[in-house]
Short mmCIF file of C-alpha atoms in Angstrom, two decimals:
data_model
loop_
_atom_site.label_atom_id
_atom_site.label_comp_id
_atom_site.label_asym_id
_atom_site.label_seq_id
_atom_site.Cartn_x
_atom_site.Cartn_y
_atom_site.Cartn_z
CA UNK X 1 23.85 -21.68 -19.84
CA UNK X 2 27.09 -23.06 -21.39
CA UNK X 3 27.26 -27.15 -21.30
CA UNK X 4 30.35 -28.41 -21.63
CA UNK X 5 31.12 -32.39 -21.88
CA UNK X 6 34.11 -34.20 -20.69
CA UNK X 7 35.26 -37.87 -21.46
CA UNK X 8 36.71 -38.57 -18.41
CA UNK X 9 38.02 -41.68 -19.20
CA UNK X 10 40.26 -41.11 -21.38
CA UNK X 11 43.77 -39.90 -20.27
CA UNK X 12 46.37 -42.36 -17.97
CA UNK X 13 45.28 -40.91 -15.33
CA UNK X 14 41.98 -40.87 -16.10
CA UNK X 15 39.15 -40.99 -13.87
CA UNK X 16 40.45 -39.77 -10.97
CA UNK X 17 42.16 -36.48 -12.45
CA UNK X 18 40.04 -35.24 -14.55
CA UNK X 19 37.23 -35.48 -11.61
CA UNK X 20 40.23 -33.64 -9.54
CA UNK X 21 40.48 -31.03 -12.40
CA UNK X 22 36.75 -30.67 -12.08
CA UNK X 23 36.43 -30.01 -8.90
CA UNK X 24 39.09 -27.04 -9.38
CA UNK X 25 37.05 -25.39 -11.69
CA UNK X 26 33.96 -25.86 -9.93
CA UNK X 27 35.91 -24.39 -6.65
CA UNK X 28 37.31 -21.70 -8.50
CA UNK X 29 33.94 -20.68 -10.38
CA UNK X 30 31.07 -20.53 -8.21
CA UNK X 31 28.52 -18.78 -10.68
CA UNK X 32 26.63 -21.76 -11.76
CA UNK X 33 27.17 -20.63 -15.41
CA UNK X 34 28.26 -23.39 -16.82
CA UNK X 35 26.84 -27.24 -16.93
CA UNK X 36 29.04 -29.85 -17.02
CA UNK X 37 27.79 -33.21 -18.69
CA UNK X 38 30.79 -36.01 -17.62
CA UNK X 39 30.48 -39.19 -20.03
CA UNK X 40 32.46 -42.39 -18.18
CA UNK X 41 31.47 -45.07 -16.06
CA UNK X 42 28.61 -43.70 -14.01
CA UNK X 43 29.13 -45.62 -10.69
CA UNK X 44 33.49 -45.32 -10.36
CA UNK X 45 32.70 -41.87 -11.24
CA UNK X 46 30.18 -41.39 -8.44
CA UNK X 47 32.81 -42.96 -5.98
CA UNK X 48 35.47 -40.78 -6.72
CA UNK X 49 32.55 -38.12 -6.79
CA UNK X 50 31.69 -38.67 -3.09
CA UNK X 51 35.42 -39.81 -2.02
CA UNK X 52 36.83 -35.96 -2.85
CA UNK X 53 34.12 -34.38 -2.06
CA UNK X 54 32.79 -32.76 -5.85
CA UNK X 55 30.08 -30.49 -5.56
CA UNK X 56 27.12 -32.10 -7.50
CA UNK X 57 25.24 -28.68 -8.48
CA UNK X 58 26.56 -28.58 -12.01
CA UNK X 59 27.49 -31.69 -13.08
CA UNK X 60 25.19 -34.31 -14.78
CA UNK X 61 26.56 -38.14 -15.77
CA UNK X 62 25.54 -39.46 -18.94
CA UNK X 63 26.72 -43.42 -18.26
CA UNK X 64 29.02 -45.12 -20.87
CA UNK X 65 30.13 -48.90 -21.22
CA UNK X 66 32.61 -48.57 -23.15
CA UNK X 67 36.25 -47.34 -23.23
CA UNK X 68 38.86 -46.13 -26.41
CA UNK X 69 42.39 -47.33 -25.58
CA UNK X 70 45.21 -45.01 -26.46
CA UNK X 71 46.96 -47.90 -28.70
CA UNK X 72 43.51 -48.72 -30.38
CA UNK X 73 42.70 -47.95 -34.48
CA UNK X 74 40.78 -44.54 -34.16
CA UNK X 75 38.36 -45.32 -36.80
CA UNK X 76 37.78 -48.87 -36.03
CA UNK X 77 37.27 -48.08 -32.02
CA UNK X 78 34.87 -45.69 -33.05
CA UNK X 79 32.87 -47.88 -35.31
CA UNK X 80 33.26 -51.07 -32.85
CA UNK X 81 32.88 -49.03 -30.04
CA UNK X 82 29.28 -46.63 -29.99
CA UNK X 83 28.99 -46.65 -26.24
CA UNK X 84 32.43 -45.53 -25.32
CA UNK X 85 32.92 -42.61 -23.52
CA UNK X 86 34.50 -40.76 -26.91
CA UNK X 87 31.66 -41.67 -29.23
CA UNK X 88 28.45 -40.84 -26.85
CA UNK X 89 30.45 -37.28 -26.05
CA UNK X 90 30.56 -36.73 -29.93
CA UNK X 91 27.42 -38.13 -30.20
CA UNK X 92 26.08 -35.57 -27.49
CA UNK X 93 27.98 -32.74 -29.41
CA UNK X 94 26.32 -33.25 -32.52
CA UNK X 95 22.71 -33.13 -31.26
CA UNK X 96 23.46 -30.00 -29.51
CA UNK X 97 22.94 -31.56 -26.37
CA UNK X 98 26.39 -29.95 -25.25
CA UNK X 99 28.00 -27.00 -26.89
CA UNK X 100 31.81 -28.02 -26.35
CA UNK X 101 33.61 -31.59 -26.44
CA UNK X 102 36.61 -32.21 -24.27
CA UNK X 103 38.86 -35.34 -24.08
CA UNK X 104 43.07 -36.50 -23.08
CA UNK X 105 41.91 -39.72 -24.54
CA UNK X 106 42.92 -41.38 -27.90
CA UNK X 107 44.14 -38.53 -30.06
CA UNK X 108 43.38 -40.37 -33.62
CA UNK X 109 39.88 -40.70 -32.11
CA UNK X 110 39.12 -37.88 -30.88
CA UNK X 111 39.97 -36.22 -34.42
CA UNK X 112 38.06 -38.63 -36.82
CA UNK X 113 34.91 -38.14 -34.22
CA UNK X 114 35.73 -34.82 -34.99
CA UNK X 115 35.82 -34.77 -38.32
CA UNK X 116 32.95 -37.54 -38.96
CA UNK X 117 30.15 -36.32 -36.17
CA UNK X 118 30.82 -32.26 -36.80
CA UNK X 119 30.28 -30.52 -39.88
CA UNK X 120 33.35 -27.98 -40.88
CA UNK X 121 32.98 -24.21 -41.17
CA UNK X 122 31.98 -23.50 -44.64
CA UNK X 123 35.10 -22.38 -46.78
CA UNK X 124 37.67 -24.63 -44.31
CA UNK X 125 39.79 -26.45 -46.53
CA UNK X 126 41.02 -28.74 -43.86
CA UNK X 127 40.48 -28.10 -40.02
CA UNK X 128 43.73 -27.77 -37.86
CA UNK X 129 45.04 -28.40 -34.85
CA UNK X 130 47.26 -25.46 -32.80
CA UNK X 131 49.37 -25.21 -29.59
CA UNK X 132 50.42 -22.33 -27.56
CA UNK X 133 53.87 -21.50 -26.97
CA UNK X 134 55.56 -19.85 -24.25
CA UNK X 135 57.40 -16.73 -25.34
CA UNK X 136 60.46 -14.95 -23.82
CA UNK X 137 59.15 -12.04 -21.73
CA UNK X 138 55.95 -12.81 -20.88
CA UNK X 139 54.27 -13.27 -24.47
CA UNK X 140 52.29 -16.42 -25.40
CA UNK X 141 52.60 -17.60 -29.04
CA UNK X 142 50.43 -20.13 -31.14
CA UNK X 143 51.84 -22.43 -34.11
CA UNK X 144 50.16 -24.48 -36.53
CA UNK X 145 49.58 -27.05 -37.78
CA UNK X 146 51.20 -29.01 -34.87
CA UNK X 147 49.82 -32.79 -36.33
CA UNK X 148 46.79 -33.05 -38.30
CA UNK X 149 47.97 -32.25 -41.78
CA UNK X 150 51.47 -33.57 -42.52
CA UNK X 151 51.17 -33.06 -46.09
CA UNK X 152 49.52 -29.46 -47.02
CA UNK X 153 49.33 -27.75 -50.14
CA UNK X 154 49.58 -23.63 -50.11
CA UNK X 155 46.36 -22.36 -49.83
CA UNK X 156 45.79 -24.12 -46.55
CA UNK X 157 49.10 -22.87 -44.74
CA UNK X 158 47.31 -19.62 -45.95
CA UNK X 159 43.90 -20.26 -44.62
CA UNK X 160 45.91 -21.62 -41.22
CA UNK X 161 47.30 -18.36 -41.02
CA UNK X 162 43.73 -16.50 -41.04
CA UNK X 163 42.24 -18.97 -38.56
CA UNK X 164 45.12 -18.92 -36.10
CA UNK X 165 45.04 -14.88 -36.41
CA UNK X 166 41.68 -14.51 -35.09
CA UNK X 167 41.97 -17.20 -32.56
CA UNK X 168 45.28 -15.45 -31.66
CA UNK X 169 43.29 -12.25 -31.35
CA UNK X 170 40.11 -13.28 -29.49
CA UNK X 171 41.43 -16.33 -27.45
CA UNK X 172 45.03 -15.28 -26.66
CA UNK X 173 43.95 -11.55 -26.36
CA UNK X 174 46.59 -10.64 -28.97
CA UNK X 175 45.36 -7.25 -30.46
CA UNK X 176 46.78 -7.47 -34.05
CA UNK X 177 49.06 -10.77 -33.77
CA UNK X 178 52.04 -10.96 -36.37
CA UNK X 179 52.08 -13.70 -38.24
CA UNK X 180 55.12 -15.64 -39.49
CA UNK X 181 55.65 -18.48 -41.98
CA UNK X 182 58.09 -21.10 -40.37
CA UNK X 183 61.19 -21.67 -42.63
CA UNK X 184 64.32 -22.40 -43.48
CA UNK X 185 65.38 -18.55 -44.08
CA UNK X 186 64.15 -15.38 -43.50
CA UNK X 187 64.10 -13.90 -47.06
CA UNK X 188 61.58 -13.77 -49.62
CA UNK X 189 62.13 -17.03 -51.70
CA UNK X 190 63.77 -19.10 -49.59
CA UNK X 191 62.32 -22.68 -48.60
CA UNK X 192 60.76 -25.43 -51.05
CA UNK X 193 57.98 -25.68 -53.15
CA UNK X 194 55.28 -25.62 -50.11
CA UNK X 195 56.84 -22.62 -48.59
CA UNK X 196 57.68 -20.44 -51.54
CA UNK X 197 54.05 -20.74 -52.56
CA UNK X 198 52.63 -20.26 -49.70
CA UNK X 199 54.96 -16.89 -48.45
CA UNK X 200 52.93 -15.12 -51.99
CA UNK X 201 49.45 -16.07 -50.52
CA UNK X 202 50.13 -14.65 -47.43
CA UNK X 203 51.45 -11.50 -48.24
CA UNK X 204 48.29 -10.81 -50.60
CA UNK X 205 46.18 -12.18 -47.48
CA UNK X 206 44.70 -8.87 -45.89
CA UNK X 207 43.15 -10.02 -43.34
CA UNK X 208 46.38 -11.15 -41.26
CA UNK X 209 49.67 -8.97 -40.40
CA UNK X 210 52.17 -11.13 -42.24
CA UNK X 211 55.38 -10.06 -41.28
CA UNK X 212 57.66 -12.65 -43.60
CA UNK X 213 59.28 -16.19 -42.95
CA UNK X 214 60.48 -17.08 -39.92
CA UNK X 215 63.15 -19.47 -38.72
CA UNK X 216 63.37 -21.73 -35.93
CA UNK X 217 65.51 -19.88 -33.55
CA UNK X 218 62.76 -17.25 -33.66
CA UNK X 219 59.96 -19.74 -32.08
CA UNK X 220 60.32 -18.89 -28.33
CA UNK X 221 61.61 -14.89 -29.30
CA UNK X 222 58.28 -12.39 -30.09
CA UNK X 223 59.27 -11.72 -33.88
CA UNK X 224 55.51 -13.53 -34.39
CA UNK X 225 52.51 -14.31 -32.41
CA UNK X 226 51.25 -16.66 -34.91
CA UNK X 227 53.58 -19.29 -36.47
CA UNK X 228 52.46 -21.60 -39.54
CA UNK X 229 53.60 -24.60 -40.73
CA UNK X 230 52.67 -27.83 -41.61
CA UNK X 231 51.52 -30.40 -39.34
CA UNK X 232 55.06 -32.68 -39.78
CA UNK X 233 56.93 -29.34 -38.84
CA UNK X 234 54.61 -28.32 -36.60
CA UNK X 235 54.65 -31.25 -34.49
CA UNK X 236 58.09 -31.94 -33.98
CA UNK X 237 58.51 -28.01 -33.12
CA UNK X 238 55.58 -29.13 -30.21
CA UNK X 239 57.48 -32.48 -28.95
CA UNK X 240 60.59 -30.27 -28.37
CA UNK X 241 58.86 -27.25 -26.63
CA UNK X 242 57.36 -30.07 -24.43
CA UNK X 243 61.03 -31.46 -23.72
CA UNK X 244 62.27 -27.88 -22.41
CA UNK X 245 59.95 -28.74 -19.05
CA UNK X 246 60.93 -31.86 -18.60
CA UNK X 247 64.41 -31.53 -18.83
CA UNK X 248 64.29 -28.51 -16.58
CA UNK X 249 62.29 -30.80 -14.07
CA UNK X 250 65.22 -33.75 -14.18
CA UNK X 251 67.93 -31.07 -14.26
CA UNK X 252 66.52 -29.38 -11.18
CA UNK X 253 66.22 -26.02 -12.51
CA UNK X 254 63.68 -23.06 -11.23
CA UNK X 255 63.14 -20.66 -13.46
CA UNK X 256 59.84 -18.38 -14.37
CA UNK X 257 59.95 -18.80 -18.20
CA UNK X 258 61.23 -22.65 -18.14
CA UNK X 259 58.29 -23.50 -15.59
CA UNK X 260 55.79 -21.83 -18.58
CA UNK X 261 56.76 -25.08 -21.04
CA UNK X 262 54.47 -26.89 -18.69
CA UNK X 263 52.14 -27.80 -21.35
CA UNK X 264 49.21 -28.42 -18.31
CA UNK X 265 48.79 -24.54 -17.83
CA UNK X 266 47.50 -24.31 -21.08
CA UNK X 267 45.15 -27.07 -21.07
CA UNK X 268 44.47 -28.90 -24.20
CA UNK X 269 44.71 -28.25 -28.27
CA UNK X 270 41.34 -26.98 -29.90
CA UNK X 271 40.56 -28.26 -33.54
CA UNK X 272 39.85 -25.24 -35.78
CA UNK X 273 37.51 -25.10 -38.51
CA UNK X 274 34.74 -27.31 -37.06
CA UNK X 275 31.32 -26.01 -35.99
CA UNK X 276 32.19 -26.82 -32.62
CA UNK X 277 34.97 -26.53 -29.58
CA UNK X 278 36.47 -29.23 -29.42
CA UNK X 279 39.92 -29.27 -27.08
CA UNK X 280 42.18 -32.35 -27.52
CA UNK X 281 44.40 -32.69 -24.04
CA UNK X 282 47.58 -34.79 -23.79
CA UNK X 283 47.12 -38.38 -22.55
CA UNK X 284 49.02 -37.65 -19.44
CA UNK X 285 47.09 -34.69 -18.42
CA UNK X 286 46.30 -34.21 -14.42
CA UNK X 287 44.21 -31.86 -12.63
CA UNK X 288 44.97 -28.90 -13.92
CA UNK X 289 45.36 -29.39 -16.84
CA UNK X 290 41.45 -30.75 -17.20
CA UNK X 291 40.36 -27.70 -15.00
CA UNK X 292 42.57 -25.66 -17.99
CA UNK X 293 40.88 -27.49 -20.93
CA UNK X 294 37.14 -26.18 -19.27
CA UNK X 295 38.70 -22.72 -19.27
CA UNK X 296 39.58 -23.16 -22.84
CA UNK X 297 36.12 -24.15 -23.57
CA UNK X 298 34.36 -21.78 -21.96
CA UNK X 299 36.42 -19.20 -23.93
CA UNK X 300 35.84 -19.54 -27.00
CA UNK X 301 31.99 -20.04 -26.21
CA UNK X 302 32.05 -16.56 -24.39
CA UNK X 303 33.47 -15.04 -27.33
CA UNK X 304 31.93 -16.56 -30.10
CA UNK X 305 35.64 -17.52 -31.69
CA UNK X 306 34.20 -19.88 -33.91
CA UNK X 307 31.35 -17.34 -35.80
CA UNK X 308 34.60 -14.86 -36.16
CA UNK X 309 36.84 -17.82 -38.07
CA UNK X 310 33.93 -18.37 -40.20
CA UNK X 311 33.65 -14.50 -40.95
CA UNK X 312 37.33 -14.00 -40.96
CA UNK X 313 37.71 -16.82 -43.47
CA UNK X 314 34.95 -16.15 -46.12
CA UNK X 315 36.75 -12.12 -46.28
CA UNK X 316 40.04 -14.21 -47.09
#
């Protein structure tokens, strides 16, 4: 049986919604497959619990004291704070007491817990963060880095491009995803240092279907399923795809593919190249977007994603 943990006090909205996103997953899969182990104040959580009527079948409550405030030093919270909500779910993680980590808490924290309490994939250079993105007709894209990396050198855009490939493949349900390097021009050559480098390594890399440089009018078309960059790029392109919604929202507009930049459909971000899943959520994630993040989870468990980046990246 899958166990999956869940801070759920970290978010803004945070306990009530991610109990609410909970109880959607647990009303939506009935199998009893999957164990959910919720870290957070044991009796506010058992309040909410009985006030909206959660089923209590899978779901076990490991009590913590302690809370990680979005505006707080990641490192230093972590260190000052062992019994927050964050730390014991890491904590849990690495003694294989859960097999999947999930947080909209304190972004900075949730990555050095990461990156401290997990050991990474052997051959990762640098673990990265990704983020889907809605394409025109129907598609579903991935880009990164989207934030973890601001600086890279080359051989890590090219080892981003393997990892997102296979998650692309397995996750996404992309049969042989097209992979583009996000730049300034399409041609061969064009771009700095970072990008000129790094266009060579991925056309030798054959394990992906590199299909050239792409530019940024080509991030919501389907000229590439994967799209790398570094994690400065990477997370402006993110803040902007995130705008399209809301502007749509305040504009009053209702259409299909505008409603898809909803970033709660697609749950949360997971950090590649650790031995574990670990899905990062934003901090104002509701409902669904929790019950989304589980899904997520539970994915790449069922498929064994992470065993396939480590294959995919000691062929590279």
């Amino acid at each position: 049986m899958m166990n999956i943990g869940i801070d759920t006090m970290g978010g803004d909205f945070a306990p009530l919604e991610a109990l609410r996103g909970i109880k959607k997953y647990l009303s939506e899969n009935k199998s009893g497959a999957v164990q959910l182990t919720l870290f957070g104040d044991e009796a506010v959580l058992n309040e909410i619990i009985a006030g909206e009527d959660i089923p209590t079948g899978s779901i076990r409550i490991v009590p913590t004291t302690q809370v990680i405030d979005m505006q707080e030093h990641p490192t230093k919270a972590l260190k000052e704070k062992p019994h927050s909500s964050i730390a014991t779910g890491f904590q849990h993680l690495a003694q294989d007491k859960t097999d999947a980590f999930i947080s909209a808490g304190n972004t900075g924290a949730m990555l050095v817990g990461a990156l401290f309490n997990l050991k990474t994939i052997e051959g990762i250079l640098r673990p990265v963060i990704s983020s889907i993105i809605p394409k025109q007709g129907g598609r579903t894209g991935l880009i990164l880095d989207v934030g973890l990396n601001a600086d890279c050198k080359p051989e890590q855009l090219n080892q981003f491009a393997t990892l997102g490939a296979v998650y692309a493949r397995h996750i996404l349900d992309i049969e042989d995803p097209k992979v583009g390097l996000v730049n300034v021009g399409e041609e061969e050559g064009k771009g700095n240092l970072l990008t000129q480098s790094a266009y060579a390594l991925l056309k030798a890399n054959n394990t992906i279907n590199f299909i050239g440089n792409i530019e940024g009018r080509d991030t919501f078309n389907d000229k590439a399923d994967v799209m790398v960059c570094d994690g400065f790029t990477g997370n402006i392109i993110l803040k902007l795809a995130e705008s399209i919604y809301d502007i749509s929202r305040n504009e009053g507009l209702e259409n299909a593919y505008l409603n898809r930049f909803n970033f709660e459909i697609y749950g949360g971000t997971p950090v590649l190249g650790i031995e574990k899943p670990v899905i990062i959520g934003h901090g104002i994630s509701k409902a669904t977007a929790f019950c989304n993040m589980i899904y997520v989870a539970e994915k790449m468990l069922q498929t064994g994603v992470l065993q396939k980046l480590k294959e995919a990246v000691q062929q590279s």
